Amino acid sequence: MFKRIGASLSLALSLGGALLATAGPAWAEIFTVAVVSDTQNYSDITLPQPRGADTFAQQMRYLVETREEKNLAFVTFVGDIVQHGDGQFRRAIPDAEGEYQYFDTREEWDIANRAISILTRSGLPFGMVPGNHDYDNYSWWTQDGPGAAKPLAGSRTWSLYFGPDSRHFIGKAWYGGASENALNSYQTFTGGGQQFLHLSLEMEPPQSALDWAQGVIDAHPGLPVMITTHEWLRPDAHERSNGYDSYFTGADNLTPDQIWDRFIRKNAMIFMVLSGHNYTPPIGGVSNGENLRIDHNDAGHPVYQLIQDYQGNTVGPDGVAGSANGGAGWLRFMAFDTETRKIRFYTYSTLLGRQAGINGEATFGVAPDRSAFELDFPPQLQN
């Protein structure tokens, strides 16, 4: 968990206080931040259950059980916690024209709630953002029902299960608070002796959410800032994902490019943006949902922007496509090494028990270095 560097403590003490005042730290630390990508297929009650629910719970247990080994400092969820929003949805019954099977989405929220409760009981700090599937009106049927209203709106169910007054966050010292609609929140955590600020922002946040987030940053001057939001990058092109009109037509939600120009580039201490949402169509149960983009903010500092979405991968332990609910237990880890000043990114499946991108293996049909790579500590972390 920790590595010793420099002269021995006894030698340092013998050299006196003057030397100690100028020497570097006696200990270097490797701490880890985990990213849980779109979990909707684990929660989906139209897919094989409890197979998906078991994988979701397995992921959470793994995070807790390896907490000390990884020196796990923080966990962030990129959204799409469930598949079908709030209320009821229906599915056509094959070979029965005009007949439908009806489902209640509370089962999906309960699956997610039970899994995430494992993390909550551990005391690990974590943050959550809603994806398009988590809005109240995402999946309501259009005939004889309330209709598939657009734009996506409503945080009633999200707030009930994962809002600031939920048992997951209320009273937690590391949970700073939420915006009025409960779709945005912030957390603080410590790694390597450095305090970090993490912003959990709603999907395609409107200007009001950015104003709220700016107030949080202003109240925490000097802290390095990480952001998680649901949609940001495409996995198949070196560009941000700006297709929000399909979800927020008529609303004042902003595209990633607009958010970059209005908010991120103007805040020198933001060094990372994490997202999910997008993935390539699966071929034989294999899908790519990884990418990296680096832009420089107005202060000249790099901002690492990453997508990690494994929901299109359904190859299970038997090696057969479709033998796992989409996601197949894959998690993203970021190990911050304060000695080498590197961030090591790696990808691990709790279901398969192996890492991706190792020994040249193109696990998701793309270059291995999409899954396992290193980045330098940016200037935002140099203090």
Tab-separated table of C-alpha atoms in Angstrom:
chain	number	residue	atom	x	y	z
A	1	MET	CA	0.000	0.000	0.000
A	2	PHE	CA	2.822	2.398	0.825
A	3	LYS	CA	6.403	2.546	-0.421
A	4	ARG	CA	9.389	3.898	1.517
A	5	ILE	CA	11.663	6.354	-0.284
A	6	GLY	CA	14.678	8.515	0.581
A	7	ALA	CA	16.941	8.134	3.586
A	8	SER	CA	15.899	6.079	6.561
A	9	LEU	CA	13.880	7.823	9.209
A	10	SER	CA	16.603	7.341	11.832
A	11	LEU	CA	19.252	8.893	9.578
A	12	ALA	CA	16.958	11.802	8.762
A	13	LEU	CA	16.378	12.427	12.443
A	14	SER	CA	20.116	12.390	13.136
A	15	LEU	CA	20.691	15.112	10.554
A	16	GLY	CA	18.691	17.569	12.612
A	17	GLY	CA	15.719	19.803	12.225
A	18	ALA	CA	17.229	22.068	9.589
A	19	LEU	CA	17.600	19.213	7.138
A	20	LEU	CA	14.123	17.915	7.888
A	21	ALA	CA	12.730	21.318	7.055
A	22	THR	CA	14.094	21.088	3.503
A	23	ALA	CA	13.806	17.361	2.838
A	24	GLY	CA	11.019	15.742	0.827
A	25	PRO	CA	8.432	13.398	2.375
A	26	ALA	CA	9.779	10.218	3.946
A	27	TRP	CA	6.995	8.136	2.445
A	28	ALA	CA	5.520	7.969	-1.041
A	29	GLU	CA	2.002	6.745	-1.572
A	30	ILE	CA	0.086	5.003	-4.311
A	31	PHE	CA	-3.626	5.635	-3.957
A	32	THR	CA	-6.434	4.574	-6.259
A	33	VAL	CA	-9.654	6.015	-7.646
A	34	ALA	CA	-12.160	3.534	-9.114
A	35	VAL	CA	-14.664	4.242	-11.885
A	36	VAL	CA	-17.866	2.188	-12.149
A	37	SER	CA	-19.251	2.445	-15.664
A	38	ASP	CA	-22.846	2.143	-16.808
A	39	THR	CA	-24.473	-0.541	-14.626
A	40	GLN	CA	-27.881	-0.525	-16.308
A	41	ASN	CA	-27.634	-4.061	-17.677
A	42	TYR	CA	-26.902	-5.444	-14.222
A	43	SER	CA	-30.103	-3.806	-12.958
A	44	ASP	CA	-32.259	-4.516	-16.024
A	45	ILE	CA	-35.130	-6.794	-15.046
A	46	THR	CA	-35.743	-7.839	-18.674
A	47	LEU	CA	-32.278	-9.451	-18.767
A	48	PRO	CA	-31.255	-12.648	-16.949
A	49	GLN	CA	-31.556	-12.189	-13.185
A	50	PRO	CA	-30.136	-12.564	-10.636
A	51	ARG	CA	-27.126	-12.888	-12.963
A	52	GLY	CA	-26.783	-9.149	-13.483
A	53	ALA	CA	-27.593	-8.245	-9.890
A	54	ASP	CA	-24.973	-10.728	-8.715
A	55	THR	CA	-22.304	-9.126	-10.939
A	56	PHE	CA	-23.199	-5.663	-9.640
A	57	ALA	CA	-22.902	-6.852	-6.038
A	58	GLN	CA	-19.673	-8.706	-6.867
A	59	GLN	CA	-18.131	-5.469	-8.162
A	60	MET	CA	-19.034	-3.619	-4.976
A	61	ARG	CA	-17.656	-6.399	-2.770
A	62	TYR	CA	-14.418	-6.374	-4.751
A	63	LEU	CA	-13.983	-2.641	-4.169
A	64	VAL	CA	-14.497	-3.092	-0.445
A	65	GLU	CA	-12.359	-6.215	-0.133
A	66	THR	CA	-9.402	-4.671	-2.025
A	67	ARG	CA	-9.712	-1.300	-0.329
A	68	GLU	CA	-6.509	-1.598	1.694
A	69	GLU	CA	-4.532	-3.395	-1.016
A	70	LYS	CA	-5.295	-0.666	-3.555
A	71	ASN	CA	-5.336	2.161	-1.010
A	72	LEU	CA	-8.708	3.019	-2.520
A	73	ALA	CA	-9.481	6.674	-1.870
A	74	PHE	CA	-12.647	7.261	-3.910
A	75	VAL	CA	-15.198	5.586	-6.198
A	76	THR	CA	-17.232	7.347	-8.879
A	77	PHE	CA	-20.226	6.106	-10.902
A	78	VAL	CA	-20.663	7.535	-14.409
A	79	GLY	CA	-24.458	7.106	-14.542
A	80	ASP	CA	-27.125	4.897	-16.108
A	81	ILE	CA	-27.437	3.110	-12.812
A	82	VAL	CA	-30.712	1.510	-13.960
A	83	GLN	CA	-32.157	0.765	-17.382
A	84	HIS	CA	-35.727	2.012	-17.448
A	85	GLY	CA	-36.118	5.173	-15.379
A	86	ASP	CA	-39.135	5.483	-13.115
A	87	GLY	CA	-42.670	4.117	-13.196
A	88	GLN	CA	-43.666	1.341	-15.576
A	89	PHE	CA	-42.593	0.223	-19.016
A	90	ARG	CA	-43.805	-2.454	-21.355
A	91	ARG	CA	-42.379	-4.905	-23.857
A	92	ALA	CA	-44.206	-6.511	-26.757
A	93	ILE	CA	-44.877	-10.227	-26.329
A	94	PRO	CA	-43.431	-12.120	-29.307
A	95	ASP	CA	-46.008	-13.628	-31.663
A	96	ALA	CA	-48.852	-11.968	-29.746
A	97	GLU	CA	-49.829	-8.896	-31.725
A	98	GLY	CA	-50.979	-6.002	-29.566
A	99	GLU	CA	-50.144	-7.765	-26.305
A	100	TYR	CA	-47.507	-6.520	-23.887
A	101	GLN	CA	-45.660	-7.570	-20.770
A	102	TYR	CA	-45.559	-4.808	-18.151
A	103	PHE	CA	-42.733	-4.155	-15.704
A	104	ASP	CA	-42.301	-1.983	-12.617
A	105	THR	CA	-38.935	-0.229	-12.528
A	106	ARG	CA	-38.778	-0.232	-8.735
A	107	GLU	CA	-37.161	-3.666	-8.993
A	108	GLU	CA	-34.262	-2.136	-10.936
A	109	TRP	CA	-33.705	0.628	-8.410
A	110	ASP	CA	-33.808	-1.933	-5.612
A	111	ILE	CA	-31.153	-4.077	-7.336
A	112	ALA	CA	-28.894	-1.035	-7.629
A	113	ASN	CA	-29.644	0.093	-4.104
A	114	ARG	CA	-28.741	-3.281	-2.602
A	115	ALA	CA	-25.438	-3.418	-4.493
A	116	ILE	CA	-24.391	0.136	-3.695
A	117	SER	CA	-25.325	-0.384	-0.052
A	118	ILE	CA	-22.294	-2.698	0.145
A	119	LEU	CA	-20.124	0.305	-0.663
A	120	THR	CA	-22.042	2.544	1.720
A	121	ARG	CA	-21.565	0.209	4.664
A	122	SER	CA	-17.801	0.181	4.067
A	123	GLY	CA	-17.486	3.927	4.638
A	124	LEU	CA	-15.668	4.463	1.313
A	125	PRO	CA	-16.371	7.910	-0.139
A	126	PHE	CA	-18.102	7.832	-3.522
A	127	GLY	CA	-20.039	9.990	-5.952
A	128	MET	CA	-22.880	9.272	-8.398
A	129	VAL	CA	-24.265	11.020	-11.467
A	130	PRO	CA	-27.515	10.291	-13.306
A	131	GLY	CA	-27.478	9.073	-16.886
A	132	ASN	CA	-30.284	9.400	-19.399
A	133	HIS	CA	-31.744	6.065	-18.211
A	134	ASP	CA	-32.055	7.408	-14.654
A	135	TYR	CA	-34.523	10.235	-15.348
A	136	ASP	CA	-38.110	9.872	-14.198
A	137	ASN	CA	-39.605	9.965	-17.689
A	138	TYR	CA	-37.067	7.879	-19.610
A	139	SER	CA	-39.087	4.751	-20.430
A	140	TRP	CA	-42.774	5.415	-19.885
A	141	TRP	CA	-44.820	3.913	-22.665
A	142	THR	CA	-46.546	6.194	-25.156
A	143	GLN	CA	-49.985	4.587	-25.489
A	144	ASP	CA	-52.439	4.484	-22.594
A	145	GLY	CA	-49.811	6.022	-20.365
A	146	PRO	CA	-48.061	9.288	-19.505
A	147	GLY	CA	-46.017	9.274	-22.700
A	148	ALA	CA	-42.298	9.451	-23.447
A	149	ALA	CA	-42.008	13.122	-22.531
A	150	LYS	CA	-39.118	15.167	-23.852
A	151	PRO	CA	-36.903	16.670	-22.700
A	152	LEU	CA	-35.765	14.163	-20.122
A	153	ALA	CA	-36.579	15.625	-16.733
A	154	GLY	CA	-37.363	14.776	-13.162
A	155	SER	CA	-35.221	13.563	-10.306
A	156	ARG	CA	-37.893	12.237	-7.960
A	157	THR	CA	-36.728	8.638	-7.994
A	158	TRP	CA	-33.041	9.506	-8.265
A	159	SER	CA	-33.346	11.759	-5.253
A	160	LEU	CA	-35.226	9.104	-3.264
A	161	TYR	CA	-32.586	6.433	-3.817
A	162	PHE	CA	-29.357	8.365	-4.356
A	163	GLY	CA	-30.021	12.001	-3.476
A	164	PRO	CA	-28.407	14.046	-0.699
A	165	ASP	CA	-30.944	12.879	1.898
A	166	SER	CA	-30.579	9.200	1.035
A	167	ARG	CA	-28.902	6.931	3.544
A	168	HIS	CA	-25.928	6.649	1.197
A	169	PHE	CA	-24.907	10.276	1.678
A	170	ILE	CA	-26.707	11.975	4.538
A	171	GLY	CA	-24.380	12.754	7.419
A	172	LYS	CA	-21.241	11.712	5.533
A	173	ALA	CA	-18.347	14.098	6.204
A	174	TRP	CA	-16.977	13.608	2.678
A	175	TYR	CA	-20.304	14.444	0.995
A	176	GLY	CA	-20.441	18.200	0.528
A	177	GLY	CA	-23.976	18.724	-0.750
A	178	ALA	CA	-26.138	18.843	-3.856
A	179	SER	CA	-27.829	21.269	-6.201
A	180	GLU	CA	-31.503	22.101	-5.735
A	181	ASN	CA	-32.661	19.424	-8.205
A	182	ALA	CA	-30.432	16.777	-6.527
A	183	LEU	CA	-28.865	15.855	-9.886
A	184	ASN	CA	-25.515	17.499	-9.089
A	185	SER	CA	-23.390	16.936	-5.990
A	186	TYR	CA	-19.842	17.230	-4.732
A	187	GLN	CA	-17.507	15.188	-2.590
A	188	THR	CA	-14.026	15.579	-1.130
A	189	PHE	CA	-11.437	12.889	-0.553
A	190	THR	CA	-7.766	12.639	0.354
A	191	GLY	CA	-5.009	10.776	-1.478
A	192	GLY	CA	-1.250	11.087	-1.151
A	193	GLY	CA	-1.667	13.740	1.508
A	194	GLN	CA	-3.581	15.910	-0.997
A	195	GLN	CA	-7.249	16.823	-0.680
A	196	PHE	CA	-9.294	16.552	-3.884
A	197	LEU	CA	-12.629	18.021	-4.919
A	198	HIS	CA	-14.922	15.830	-7.009
A	199	LEU	CA	-17.919	17.239	-8.880
A	200	SER	CA	-20.719	14.870	-9.906
A	201	LEU	CA	-22.589	16.695	-12.697
A	202	GLU	CA	-25.886	15.791	-14.313
A	203	MET	CA	-26.006	14.715	-17.954
A	204	GLU	CA	-25.385	17.679	-20.286
A	205	PRO	CA	-25.688	20.128	-17.360
A	206	PRO	CA	-27.489	23.425	-18.023
A	207	GLN	CA	-25.974	26.773	-17.124
A	208	SER	CA	-27.682	26.729	-13.727
A	209	ALA	CA	-25.779	23.549	-12.848
A	210	LEU	CA	-22.504	25.094	-14.010
A	211	ASP	CA	-23.203	28.163	-11.863
A	212	TRP	CA	-23.742	25.869	-8.886
A	213	ALA	CA	-20.523	23.976	-9.668
A	214	GLN	CA	-18.572	27.221	-9.994
A	215	GLY	CA	-19.722	28.197	-6.526
A	216	VAL	CA	-18.427	24.889	-5.174
A	217	ILE	CA	-15.023	25.382	-6.812
A	218	ASP	CA	-14.822	28.958	-5.549
A	219	ALA	CA	-15.494	27.703	-2.015
A	220	HIS	CA	-12.576	25.232	-2.289
A	221	PRO	CA	-9.712	27.310	-3.711
A	222	GLY	CA	-6.522	25.508	-4.608
A	223	LEU	CA	-7.964	21.972	-4.640
A	224	PRO	CA	-7.416	19.748	-7.689
A	225	VAL	CA	-10.788	19.054	-9.281
A	226	MET	CA	-12.119	15.886	-10.907
A	227	ILE	CA	-15.464	15.854	-12.721
A	228	THR	CA	-17.736	12.923	-13.505
A	229	THR	CA	-20.631	13.380	-15.907
A	230	HIS	CA	-22.524	10.848	-17.978
A	231	GLU	CA	-21.880	11.916	-21.583
A	232	TRP	CA	-18.626	13.531	-22.727
A	233	LEU	CA	-16.536	11.576	-25.258
A	234	ARG	CA	-17.096	9.274	-28.194
A	235	PRO	CA	-15.196	5.978	-28.179
A	236	ASP	CA	-14.874	5.835	-31.960
A	237	ALA	CA	-13.619	9.342	-32.728
A	238	HIS	CA	-11.349	11.956	-31.206
A	239	GLU	CA	-14.194	14.305	-30.392
A	240	ARG	CA	-16.674	15.082	-27.664
A	241	SER	CA	-20.167	13.650	-27.788
A	242	ASN	CA	-22.582	16.445	-28.661
A	243	GLY	CA	-25.745	14.522	-29.509
A	244	TYR	CA	-27.792	15.805	-26.596
A	245	ASP	CA	-30.770	16.879	-28.725
A	246	SER	CA	-32.074	13.340	-28.730
A	247	TYR	CA	-32.585	13.569	-24.969
A	248	PHE	CA	-33.059	17.238	-24.130
A	249	THR	CA	-34.876	18.741	-27.097
A	250	GLY	CA	-36.332	22.088	-26.112
A	251	ALA	CA	-34.385	22.300	-22.845
A	252	ASP	CA	-31.416	24.485	-21.956
A	253	ASN	CA	-28.969	21.619	-21.426
A	254	LEU	CA	-25.509	22.197	-22.855
A	255	THR	CA	-23.260	20.132	-25.096
A	256	PRO	CA	-19.831	18.982	-23.886
A	257	ASP	CA	-18.169	21.528	-26.181
A	258	GLN	CA	-20.240	24.313	-24.636
A	259	ILE	CA	-19.424	23.072	-21.135
A	260	TRP	CA	-15.719	23.054	-21.998
A	261	ASP	CA	-15.835	26.647	-23.266
A	262	ARG	CA	-18.086	28.075	-20.562
A	263	PHE	CA	-16.759	26.266	-17.528
A	264	ILE	CA	-13.957	23.730	-17.666
A	265	ARG	CA	-11.303	25.619	-19.606
A	266	LYS	CA	-11.772	28.649	-17.342
A	267	ASN	CA	-11.043	26.706	-14.125
A	268	ALA	CA	-7.314	26.059	-13.853
A	269	MET	CA	-7.593	23.324	-11.195
A	270	ILE	CA	-9.862	20.958	-13.159
A	271	PHE	CA	-7.586	18.178	-14.371
A	272	MET	CA	-9.883	15.288	-15.286
A	273	VAL	CA	-13.331	14.591	-16.754
A	274	LEU	CA	-14.757	11.051	-16.540
A	275	SER	CA	-17.745	9.763	-18.502
A	276	GLY	CA	-19.593	6.764	-19.904
A	277	HIS	CA	-22.764	6.539	-22.045
A	278	ASN	CA	-21.228	5.780	-25.462
A	279	TYR	CA	-20.016	2.439	-26.788
A	280	THR	CA	-19.601	0.787	-30.173
A	281	PRO	CA	-22.096	-1.819	-31.424
A	282	PRO	CA	-21.059	-5.224	-30.044
A	283	ILE	CA	-19.559	-7.790	-32.391
A	284	GLY	CA	-19.547	-11.261	-30.909
A	285	GLY	CA	-20.246	-9.804	-27.473
A	286	VAL	CA	-17.249	-7.440	-27.673
A	287	SER	CA	-17.625	-3.659	-27.678
A	288	ASN	CA	-15.303	-0.675	-27.295
A	289	GLY	CA	-16.212	2.057	-24.841
A	290	GLU	CA	-12.774	3.497	-24.064
A	291	ASN	CA	-11.051	6.650	-25.257
A	292	LEU	CA	-8.826	9.500	-24.093
A	293	ARG	CA	-8.683	13.120	-25.151
A	294	ILE	CA	-6.348	15.785	-23.759
A	295	ASP	CA	-6.966	19.514	-24.140
A	296	HIS	CA	-5.271	22.423	-22.401
A	297	ASN	CA	-7.217	24.908	-20.330
A	298	ASP	CA	-6.748	28.674	-20.302
A	299	ALA	CA	-3.944	28.296	-17.750
A	300	GLY	CA	-2.095	26.019	-20.164
A	301	HIS	CA	-2.647	22.906	-18.034
A	302	PRO	CA	-3.763	19.577	-19.564
A	303	VAL	CA	-7.233	18.262	-18.818
A	304	TYR	CA	-7.518	14.479	-19.149
A	305	GLN	CA	-10.906	13.483	-20.569
A	306	LEU	CA	-11.828	9.800	-20.515
A	307	ILE	CA	-14.700	7.566	-21.459
A	308	GLN	CA	-15.095	4.102	-19.952
A	309	ASP	CA	-18.291	2.262	-20.849
A	310	TYR	CA	-18.275	-1.535	-20.852
A	311	GLN	CA	-22.016	-2.185	-21.171
A	312	GLY	CA	-21.697	-3.657	-24.670
A	313	ASN	CA	-19.477	-6.519	-23.491
A	314	THR	CA	-21.347	-9.754	-22.777
A	315	VAL	CA	-18.584	-12.378	-22.947
A	316	GLY	CA	-18.704	-14.281	-19.667
A	317	PRO	CA	-16.337	-16.691	-17.928
A	318	ASP	CA	-17.117	-19.410	-20.492
A	319	GLY	CA	-15.915	-17.176	-23.332
A	320	VAL	CA	-19.314	-17.137	-25.005
A	321	ALA	CA	-21.060	-13.956	-26.132
A	322	GLY	CA	-24.270	-13.344	-24.200
A	323	SER	CA	-23.220	-15.392	-21.179
A	324	ALA	CA	-22.877	-12.232	-19.061
A	325	ASN	CA	-25.157	-9.244	-18.638
A	326	GLY	CA	-23.732	-6.256	-20.500
A	327	GLY	CA	-20.747	-4.924	-18.617
A	328	ALA	CA	-19.267	-8.313	-17.700
A	329	GLY	CA	-17.867	-7.004	-14.423
A	330	TRP	CA	-15.387	-4.558	-15.982
A	331	LEU	CA	-14.129	-1.652	-13.827
A	332	ARG	CA	-11.649	1.174	-14.482
A	333	PHE	CA	-8.933	1.944	-11.906
A	334	MET	CA	-6.587	4.925	-11.695
A	335	ALA	CA	-3.535	4.446	-9.463
A	336	PHE	CA	-1.856	7.731	-8.509
A	337	ASP	CA	1.848	7.209	-7.705
A	338	THR	CA	3.240	10.181	-5.789
A	339	GLU	CA	6.841	8.961	-6.229
A	340	THR	CA	6.908	8.521	-10.013
A	341	ARG	CA	4.325	11.300	-10.517
A	342	LYS	CA	2.359	9.002	-12.814
A	343	ILE	CA	-1.287	7.950	-12.997
A	344	ARG	CA	-1.545	4.289	-14.024
A	345	PHE	CA	-4.845	3.356	-15.643
A	346	TYR	CA	-5.926	-0.260	-15.720
A	347	THR	CA	-9.119	-2.177	-16.424
A	348	TYR	CA	-10.243	-5.245	-14.479
A	349	SER	CA	-13.230	-7.582	-14.585
A	350	THR	CA	-14.418	-9.023	-11.304
A	351	LEU	CA	-16.472	-11.562	-13.259
A	352	LEU	CA	-13.587	-12.798	-15.434
A	353	GLY	CA	-10.823	-12.246	-12.887
A	354	ARG	CA	-8.412	-10.601	-15.305
A	355	GLN	CA	-7.149	-7.257	-16.578
A	356	ALA	CA	-7.642	-5.900	-20.097
A	357	GLY	CA	-4.866	-4.759	-22.405
A	358	ILE	CA	-2.196	-6.958	-20.825
A	359	ASN	CA	0.558	-8.563	-22.954
A	360	GLY	CA	-0.769	-6.939	-26.098
A	361	GLU	CA	-4.275	-8.312	-25.778
A	362	ALA	CA	-6.864	-6.145	-27.532
A	363	THR	CA	-9.648	-7.088	-25.128
A	364	PHE	CA	-12.251	-4.717	-26.553
A	365	GLY	CA	-11.183	-4.940	-30.182
A	366	VAL	CA	-8.976	-1.847	-29.991
A	367	ALA	CA	-5.361	-1.135	-29.114
A	368	PRO	CA	-4.341	-2.517	-25.695
A	369	ASP	CA	-3.207	0.929	-24.568
A	370	ARG	CA	-6.838	2.018	-24.476
A	371	SER	CA	-7.195	-0.219	-21.410
A	372	ALA	CA	-3.766	-0.040	-19.732
A	373	PHE	CA	-1.673	3.142	-19.913
A	374	GLU	CA	0.039	5.887	-17.910
A	375	LEU	CA	-0.299	9.650	-17.796
A	376	ASP	CA	1.923	12.196	-16.065
A	377	PHE	CA	0.705	14.044	-13.009
A	378	PRO	CA	-0.624	17.328	-14.427
A	379	PRO	CA	0.508	20.669	-12.959
A	380	GLN	CA	-2.743	20.795	-10.959
A	381	LEU	CA	-1.279	18.005	-8.778
A	382	GLN	CA	2.247	19.335	-8.395
A	383	ASN	CA	1.561	20.783	-4.974
